[in-house]
CSV table of C-alpha atoms and ligand atoms in Angstrom, one decimal:
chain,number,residue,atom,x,y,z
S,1,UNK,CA,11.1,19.4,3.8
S,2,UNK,CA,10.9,16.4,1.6
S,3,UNK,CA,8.4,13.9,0.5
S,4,UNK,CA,9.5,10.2,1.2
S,5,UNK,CA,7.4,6.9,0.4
S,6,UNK,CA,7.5,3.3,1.9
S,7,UNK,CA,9.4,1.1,-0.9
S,8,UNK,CA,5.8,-1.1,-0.4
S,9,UNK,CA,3.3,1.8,-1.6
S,10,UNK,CA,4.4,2.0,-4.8
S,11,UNK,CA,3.7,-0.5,-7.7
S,12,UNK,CA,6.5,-2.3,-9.2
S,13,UNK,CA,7.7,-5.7,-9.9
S,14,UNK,CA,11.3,-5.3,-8.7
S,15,UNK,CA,12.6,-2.5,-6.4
S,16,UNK,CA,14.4,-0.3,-9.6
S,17,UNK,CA,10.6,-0.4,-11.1
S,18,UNK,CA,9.4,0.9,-8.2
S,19,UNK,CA,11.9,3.4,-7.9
S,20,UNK,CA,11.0,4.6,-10.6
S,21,UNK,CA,7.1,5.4,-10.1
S,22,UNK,CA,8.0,7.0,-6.8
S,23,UNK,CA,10.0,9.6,-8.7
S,24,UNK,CA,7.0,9.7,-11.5
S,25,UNK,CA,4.7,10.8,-8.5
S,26,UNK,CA,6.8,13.1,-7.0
S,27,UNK,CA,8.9,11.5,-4.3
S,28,UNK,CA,12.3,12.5,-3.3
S,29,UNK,CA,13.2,9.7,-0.7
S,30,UNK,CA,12.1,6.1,0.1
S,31,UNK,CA,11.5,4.3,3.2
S,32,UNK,CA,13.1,1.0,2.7
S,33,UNK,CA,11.6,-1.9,4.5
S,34,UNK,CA,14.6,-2.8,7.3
S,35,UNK,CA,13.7,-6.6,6.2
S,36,UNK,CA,14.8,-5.9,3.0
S,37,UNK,CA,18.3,-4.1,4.2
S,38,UNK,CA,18.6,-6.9,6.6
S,39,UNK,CA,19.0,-9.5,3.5
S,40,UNK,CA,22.2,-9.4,1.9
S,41,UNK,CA,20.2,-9.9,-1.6
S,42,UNK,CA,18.1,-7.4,-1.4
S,43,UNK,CA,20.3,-4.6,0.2
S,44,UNK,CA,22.6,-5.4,-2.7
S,45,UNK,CA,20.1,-4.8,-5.0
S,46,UNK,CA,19.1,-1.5,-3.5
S,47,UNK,CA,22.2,-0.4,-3.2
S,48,UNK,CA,22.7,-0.7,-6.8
S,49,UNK,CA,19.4,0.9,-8.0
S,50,UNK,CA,19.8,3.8,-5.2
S,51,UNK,CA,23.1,4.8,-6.6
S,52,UNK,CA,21.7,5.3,-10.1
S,53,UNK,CA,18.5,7.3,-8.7
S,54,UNK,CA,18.1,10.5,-7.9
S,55,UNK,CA,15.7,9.4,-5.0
S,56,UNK,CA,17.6,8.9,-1.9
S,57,UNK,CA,17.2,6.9,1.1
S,58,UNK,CA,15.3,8.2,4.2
S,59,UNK,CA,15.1,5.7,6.8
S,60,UNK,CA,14.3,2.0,7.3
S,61,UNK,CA,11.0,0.9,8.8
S,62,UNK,CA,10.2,-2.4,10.3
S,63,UNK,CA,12.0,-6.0,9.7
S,64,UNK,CA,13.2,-6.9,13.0
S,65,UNK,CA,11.3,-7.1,16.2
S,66,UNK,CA,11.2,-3.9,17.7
S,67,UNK,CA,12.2,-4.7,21.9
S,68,UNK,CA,14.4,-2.6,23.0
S,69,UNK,CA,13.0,-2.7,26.7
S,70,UNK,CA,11.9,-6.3,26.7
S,71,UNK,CA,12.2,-8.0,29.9
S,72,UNK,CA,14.4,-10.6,28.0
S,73,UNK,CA,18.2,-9.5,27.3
S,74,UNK,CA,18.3,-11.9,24.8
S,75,UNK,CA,15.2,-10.0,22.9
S,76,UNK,CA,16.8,-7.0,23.4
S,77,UNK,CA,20.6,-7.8,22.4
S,78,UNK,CA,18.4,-9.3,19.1
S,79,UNK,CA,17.3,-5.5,18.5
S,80,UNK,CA,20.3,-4.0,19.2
S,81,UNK,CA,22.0,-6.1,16.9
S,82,UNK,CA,19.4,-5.5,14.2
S,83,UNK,CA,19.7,-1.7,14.6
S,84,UNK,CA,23.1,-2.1,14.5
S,85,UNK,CA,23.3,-3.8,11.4
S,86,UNK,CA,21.3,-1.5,9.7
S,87,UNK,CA,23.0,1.2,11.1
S,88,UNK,CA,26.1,0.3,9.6
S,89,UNK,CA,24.1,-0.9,6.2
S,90,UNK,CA,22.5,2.5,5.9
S,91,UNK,CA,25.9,4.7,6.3
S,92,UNK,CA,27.3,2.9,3.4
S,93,UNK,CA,25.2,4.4,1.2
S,94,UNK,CA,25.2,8.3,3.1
S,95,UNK,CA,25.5,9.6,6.4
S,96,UNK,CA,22.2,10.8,8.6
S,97,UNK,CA,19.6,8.4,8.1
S,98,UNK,CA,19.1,5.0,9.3
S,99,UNK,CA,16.2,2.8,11.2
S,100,UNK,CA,13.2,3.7,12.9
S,101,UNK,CA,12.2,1.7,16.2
S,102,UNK,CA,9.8,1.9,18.8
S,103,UNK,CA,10.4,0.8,22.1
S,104,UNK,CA,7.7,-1.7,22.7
S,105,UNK,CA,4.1,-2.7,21.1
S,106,UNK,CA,1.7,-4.0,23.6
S,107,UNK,CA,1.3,-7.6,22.2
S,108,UNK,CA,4.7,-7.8,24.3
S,109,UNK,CA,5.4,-8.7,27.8
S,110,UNK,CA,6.9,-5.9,29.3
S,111,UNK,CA,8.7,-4.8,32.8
S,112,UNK,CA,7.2,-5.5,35.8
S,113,UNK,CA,5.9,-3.3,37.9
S,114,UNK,CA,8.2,-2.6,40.9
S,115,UNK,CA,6.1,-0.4,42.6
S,116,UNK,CA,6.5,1.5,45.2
S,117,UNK,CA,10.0,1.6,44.1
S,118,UNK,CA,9.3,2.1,40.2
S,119,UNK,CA,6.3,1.9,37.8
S,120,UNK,CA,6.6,-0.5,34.9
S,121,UNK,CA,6.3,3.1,32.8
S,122,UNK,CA,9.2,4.5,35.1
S,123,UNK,CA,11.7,1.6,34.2
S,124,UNK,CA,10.6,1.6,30.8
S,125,UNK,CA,11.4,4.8,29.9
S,126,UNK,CA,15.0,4.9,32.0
S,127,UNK,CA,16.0,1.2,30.3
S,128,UNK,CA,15.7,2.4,26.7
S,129,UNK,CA,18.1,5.6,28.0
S,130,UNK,CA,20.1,2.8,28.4
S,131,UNK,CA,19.6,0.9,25.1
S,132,UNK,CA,19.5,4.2,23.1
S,133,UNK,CA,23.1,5.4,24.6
S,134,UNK,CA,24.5,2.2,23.4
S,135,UNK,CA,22.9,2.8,20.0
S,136,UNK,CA,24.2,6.5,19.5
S,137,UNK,CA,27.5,5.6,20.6
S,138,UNK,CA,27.4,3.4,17.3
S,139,UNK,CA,25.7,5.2,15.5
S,140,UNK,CA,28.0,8.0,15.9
S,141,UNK,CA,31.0,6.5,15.2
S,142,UNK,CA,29.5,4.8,11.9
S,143,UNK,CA,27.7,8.2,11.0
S,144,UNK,CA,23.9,6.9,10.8
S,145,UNK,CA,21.0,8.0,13.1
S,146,UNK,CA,18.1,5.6,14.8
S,147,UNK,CA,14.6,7.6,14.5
S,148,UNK,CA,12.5,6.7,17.7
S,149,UNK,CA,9.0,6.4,17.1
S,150,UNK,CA,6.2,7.3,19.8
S,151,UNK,CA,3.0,4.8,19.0
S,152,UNK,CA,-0.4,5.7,19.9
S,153,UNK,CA,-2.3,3.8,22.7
S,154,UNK,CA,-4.3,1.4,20.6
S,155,UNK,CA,-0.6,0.0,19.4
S,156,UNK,CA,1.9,0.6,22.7
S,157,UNK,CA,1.0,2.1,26.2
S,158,UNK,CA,4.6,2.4,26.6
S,159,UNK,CA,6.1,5.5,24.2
S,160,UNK,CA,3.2,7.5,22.9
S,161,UNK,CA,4.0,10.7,23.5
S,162,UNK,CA,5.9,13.0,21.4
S,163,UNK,CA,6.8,15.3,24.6
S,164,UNK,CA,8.2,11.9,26.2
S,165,UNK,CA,9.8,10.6,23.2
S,166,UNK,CA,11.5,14.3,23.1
S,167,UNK,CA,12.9,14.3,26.5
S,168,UNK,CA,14.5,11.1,25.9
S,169,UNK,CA,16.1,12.0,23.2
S,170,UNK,CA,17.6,15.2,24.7
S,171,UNK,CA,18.4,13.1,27.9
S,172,UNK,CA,20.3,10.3,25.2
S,173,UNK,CA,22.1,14.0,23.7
S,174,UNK,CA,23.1,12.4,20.5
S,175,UNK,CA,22.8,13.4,16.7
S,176,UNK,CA,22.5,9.4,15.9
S,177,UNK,CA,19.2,9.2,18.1
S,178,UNK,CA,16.4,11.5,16.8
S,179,UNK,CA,12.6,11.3,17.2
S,180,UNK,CA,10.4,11.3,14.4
S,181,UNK,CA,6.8,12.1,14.3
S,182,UNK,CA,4.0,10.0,13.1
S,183,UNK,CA,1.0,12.9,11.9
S,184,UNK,CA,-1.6,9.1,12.1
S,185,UNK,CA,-0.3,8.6,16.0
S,186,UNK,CA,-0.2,12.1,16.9
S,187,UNK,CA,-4.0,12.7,15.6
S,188,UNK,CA,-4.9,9.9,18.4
S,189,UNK,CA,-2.2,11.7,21.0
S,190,UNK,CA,-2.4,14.8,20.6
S,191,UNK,CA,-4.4,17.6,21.3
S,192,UNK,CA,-2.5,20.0,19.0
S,193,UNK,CA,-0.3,18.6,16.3
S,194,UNK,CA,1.2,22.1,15.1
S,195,UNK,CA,2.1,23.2,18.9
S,196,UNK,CA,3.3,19.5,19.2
S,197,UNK,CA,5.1,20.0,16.6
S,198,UNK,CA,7.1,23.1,17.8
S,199,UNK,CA,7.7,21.7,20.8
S,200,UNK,CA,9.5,19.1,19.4
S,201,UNK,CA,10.8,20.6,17.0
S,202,UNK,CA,14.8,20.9,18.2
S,203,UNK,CA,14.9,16.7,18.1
S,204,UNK,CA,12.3,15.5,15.1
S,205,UNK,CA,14.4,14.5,12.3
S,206,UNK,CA,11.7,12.5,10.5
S,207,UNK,CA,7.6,12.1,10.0
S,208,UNK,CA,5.2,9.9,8.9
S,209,UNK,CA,2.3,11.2,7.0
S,210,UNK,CA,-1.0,9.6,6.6
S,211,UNK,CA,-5.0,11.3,7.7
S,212,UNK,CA,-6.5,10.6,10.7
S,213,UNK,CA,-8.1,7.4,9.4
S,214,UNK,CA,-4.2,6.3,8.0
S,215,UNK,CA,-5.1,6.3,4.1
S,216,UNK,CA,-3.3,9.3,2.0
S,217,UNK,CA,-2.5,12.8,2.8
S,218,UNK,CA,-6.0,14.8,1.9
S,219,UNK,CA,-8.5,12.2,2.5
S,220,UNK,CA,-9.4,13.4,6.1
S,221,UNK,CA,-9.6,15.6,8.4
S,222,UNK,CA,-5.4,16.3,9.9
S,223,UNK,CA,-4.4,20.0,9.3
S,224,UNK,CA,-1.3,19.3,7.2
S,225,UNK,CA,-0.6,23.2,6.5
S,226,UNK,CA,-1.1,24.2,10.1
S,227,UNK,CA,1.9,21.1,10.7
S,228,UNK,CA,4.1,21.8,8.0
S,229,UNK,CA,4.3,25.8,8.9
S,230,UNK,CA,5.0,24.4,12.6
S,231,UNK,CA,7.8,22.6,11.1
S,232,UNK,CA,8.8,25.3,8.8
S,233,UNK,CA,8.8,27.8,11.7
S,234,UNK,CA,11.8,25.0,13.5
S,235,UNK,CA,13.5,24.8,10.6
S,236,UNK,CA,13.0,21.2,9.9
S,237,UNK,CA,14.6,20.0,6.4
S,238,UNK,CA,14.6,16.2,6.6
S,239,UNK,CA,12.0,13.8,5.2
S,240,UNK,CA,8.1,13.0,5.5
S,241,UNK,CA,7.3,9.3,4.4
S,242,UNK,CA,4.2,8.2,3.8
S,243,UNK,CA,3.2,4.9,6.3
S,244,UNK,CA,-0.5,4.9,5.2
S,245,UNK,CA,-3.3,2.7,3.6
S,246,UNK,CA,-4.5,4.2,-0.2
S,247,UNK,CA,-7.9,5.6,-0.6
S,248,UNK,CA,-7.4,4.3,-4.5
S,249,UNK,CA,-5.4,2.7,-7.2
S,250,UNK,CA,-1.6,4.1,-6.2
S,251,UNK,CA,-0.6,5.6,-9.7
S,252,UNK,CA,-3.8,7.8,-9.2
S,253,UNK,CA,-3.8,9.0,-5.7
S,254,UNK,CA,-0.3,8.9,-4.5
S,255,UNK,CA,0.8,11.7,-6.9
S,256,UNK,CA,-2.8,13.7,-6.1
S,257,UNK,CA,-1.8,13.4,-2.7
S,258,UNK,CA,1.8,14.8,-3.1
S,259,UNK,CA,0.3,17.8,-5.2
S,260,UNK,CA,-2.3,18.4,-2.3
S,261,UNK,CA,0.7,18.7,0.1
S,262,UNK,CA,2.7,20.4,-2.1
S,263,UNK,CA,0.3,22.8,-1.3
S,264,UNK,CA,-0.2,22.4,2.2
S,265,UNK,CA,3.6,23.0,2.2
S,266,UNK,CA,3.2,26.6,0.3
S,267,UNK,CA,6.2,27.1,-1.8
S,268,UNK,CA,8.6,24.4,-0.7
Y,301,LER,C1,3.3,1.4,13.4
Y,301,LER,O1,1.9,1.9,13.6
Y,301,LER,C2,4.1,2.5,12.9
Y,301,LER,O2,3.7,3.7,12.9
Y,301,LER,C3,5.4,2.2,12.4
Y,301,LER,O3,6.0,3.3,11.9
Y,301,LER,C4,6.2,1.5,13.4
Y,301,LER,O4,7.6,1.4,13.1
Y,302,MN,MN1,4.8,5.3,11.9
């Protein structure tokens, strides 16, 4: 288990000087913004500054418009080619990690309901088996993996369960299409993050961390050692990457809140 950051928490004028005060406080990965590995600038730059660190890259997070069961083929073929791209971006630099999507957020349209034949929920869920099959069979012949993200029901009524985003991945059966686990959604979602947890356990290849009112690990009231032993107990050894607000000025409580779940972790 490793501690990740979003390349945005962290102070810094360019990305290297950012790079380097997310090693100062204690991280081992970063989240790159997907906008920013999207731009053939920027990823350059990254590139170049991540193959001179010993912090290594996570996962991408945002930059594209995340539709992969719009009603629109157009939107959608525009995801799938942004995934793709990324995709291919991300196993340049190593093998196993690549974008995060979600399937929808709510300020979208989204598929009609066909009832009594289908719910809009129903087609939903079978269309991005659809879109996601398309993605692992690219993603496993270019060696990167697509984290899909459950939302919680203030952000997307479509995906915001982890026991639904689970069976999807097992029904897509690919090592390019994981789910990952955000510990802010889940505190809306569900009941028991830790059994949650376990239960999805055999497809989570990523978190987020943030409390249950999103600012830094140890400012509210989400169990983190009850989680991490959950994950511990599945044998989970990818990253957790902070996606959260900051209770304080960043050199101060980002590496307070990596000690605290340094504990919460026990030894690890
Ligand atoms: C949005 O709330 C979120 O959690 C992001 O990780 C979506 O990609
Ligand atoms: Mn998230």
């Amino acid at each position: 288990m490793r501690l990740s950051c979003q390349e945005g928490l962290v102070p810094g004028e360019c990305f290297a000087d950012r790079i380097v005060n997310m090693e100062k406080y204690g991280f081992e990965g970063v989240e790159l913004n997907g906008a920013f590995v999207l731009d053939d600038k920027a990823w350059a730059e990254r590139k170049a500054v991540l193959a001179d660190s010993t912090v290594r890259p996570s996962s991408t997070c945002g930059g594209y418009q995340a539709r992969l069961v719009h009603p629109d083929p157009a939107e959608r073929q525009a995801t799938i080619d942004a995934v793709k791209k990324i995709m291919e971006r991300a196993a340049e630099v190593a093998p196993g990690w690549g974008p995060i999507t979600v399937p929808i957020f709510n300020r979208d349209p989204r598929i009609p309901d066909l009832s009594p034949y289908k719910s809009s929920h129903e087609l939903e869920m079978e269309l991005l088996v659809v879109m996601l099959r398309e993605i692992a069979d690219f993603g496993e012949q270019c060696g990167s993996v697509l984290f899909l993200e459950p939302l919680n029901r203030y952000e997307s009524d479509s995906l915001k369960d982890q026991a639904e985003g689970a069976q999807i991945v097992r029904e897509v059966n690919s090592p390019a299409v994981r789910l990952m686990s955000d510990f802010f959604h889940m505190s809306i979602e569900e009941t028991n993050i830790a059994e949650t947890l376990r239960q999805v356990g055999d497809v989570c290849a990523h978190c987020h961390l943030a409390d249950n009112t999103r600012l830094e690990p140890g400012t509210g009231m989400t169990d983190f050692t009850a989680g991490f032993a959950a994950l511990k107990a599945v044998g989970f050894d990818r990253y957790l990457a902070f996606e959260c607000g900051l209770s304080g000025p960043p050199e101060e409580v980002l590496p307070r809140s990596v000690a605290y779940l340094h504990e919460c972790m026990g030894s690890d």
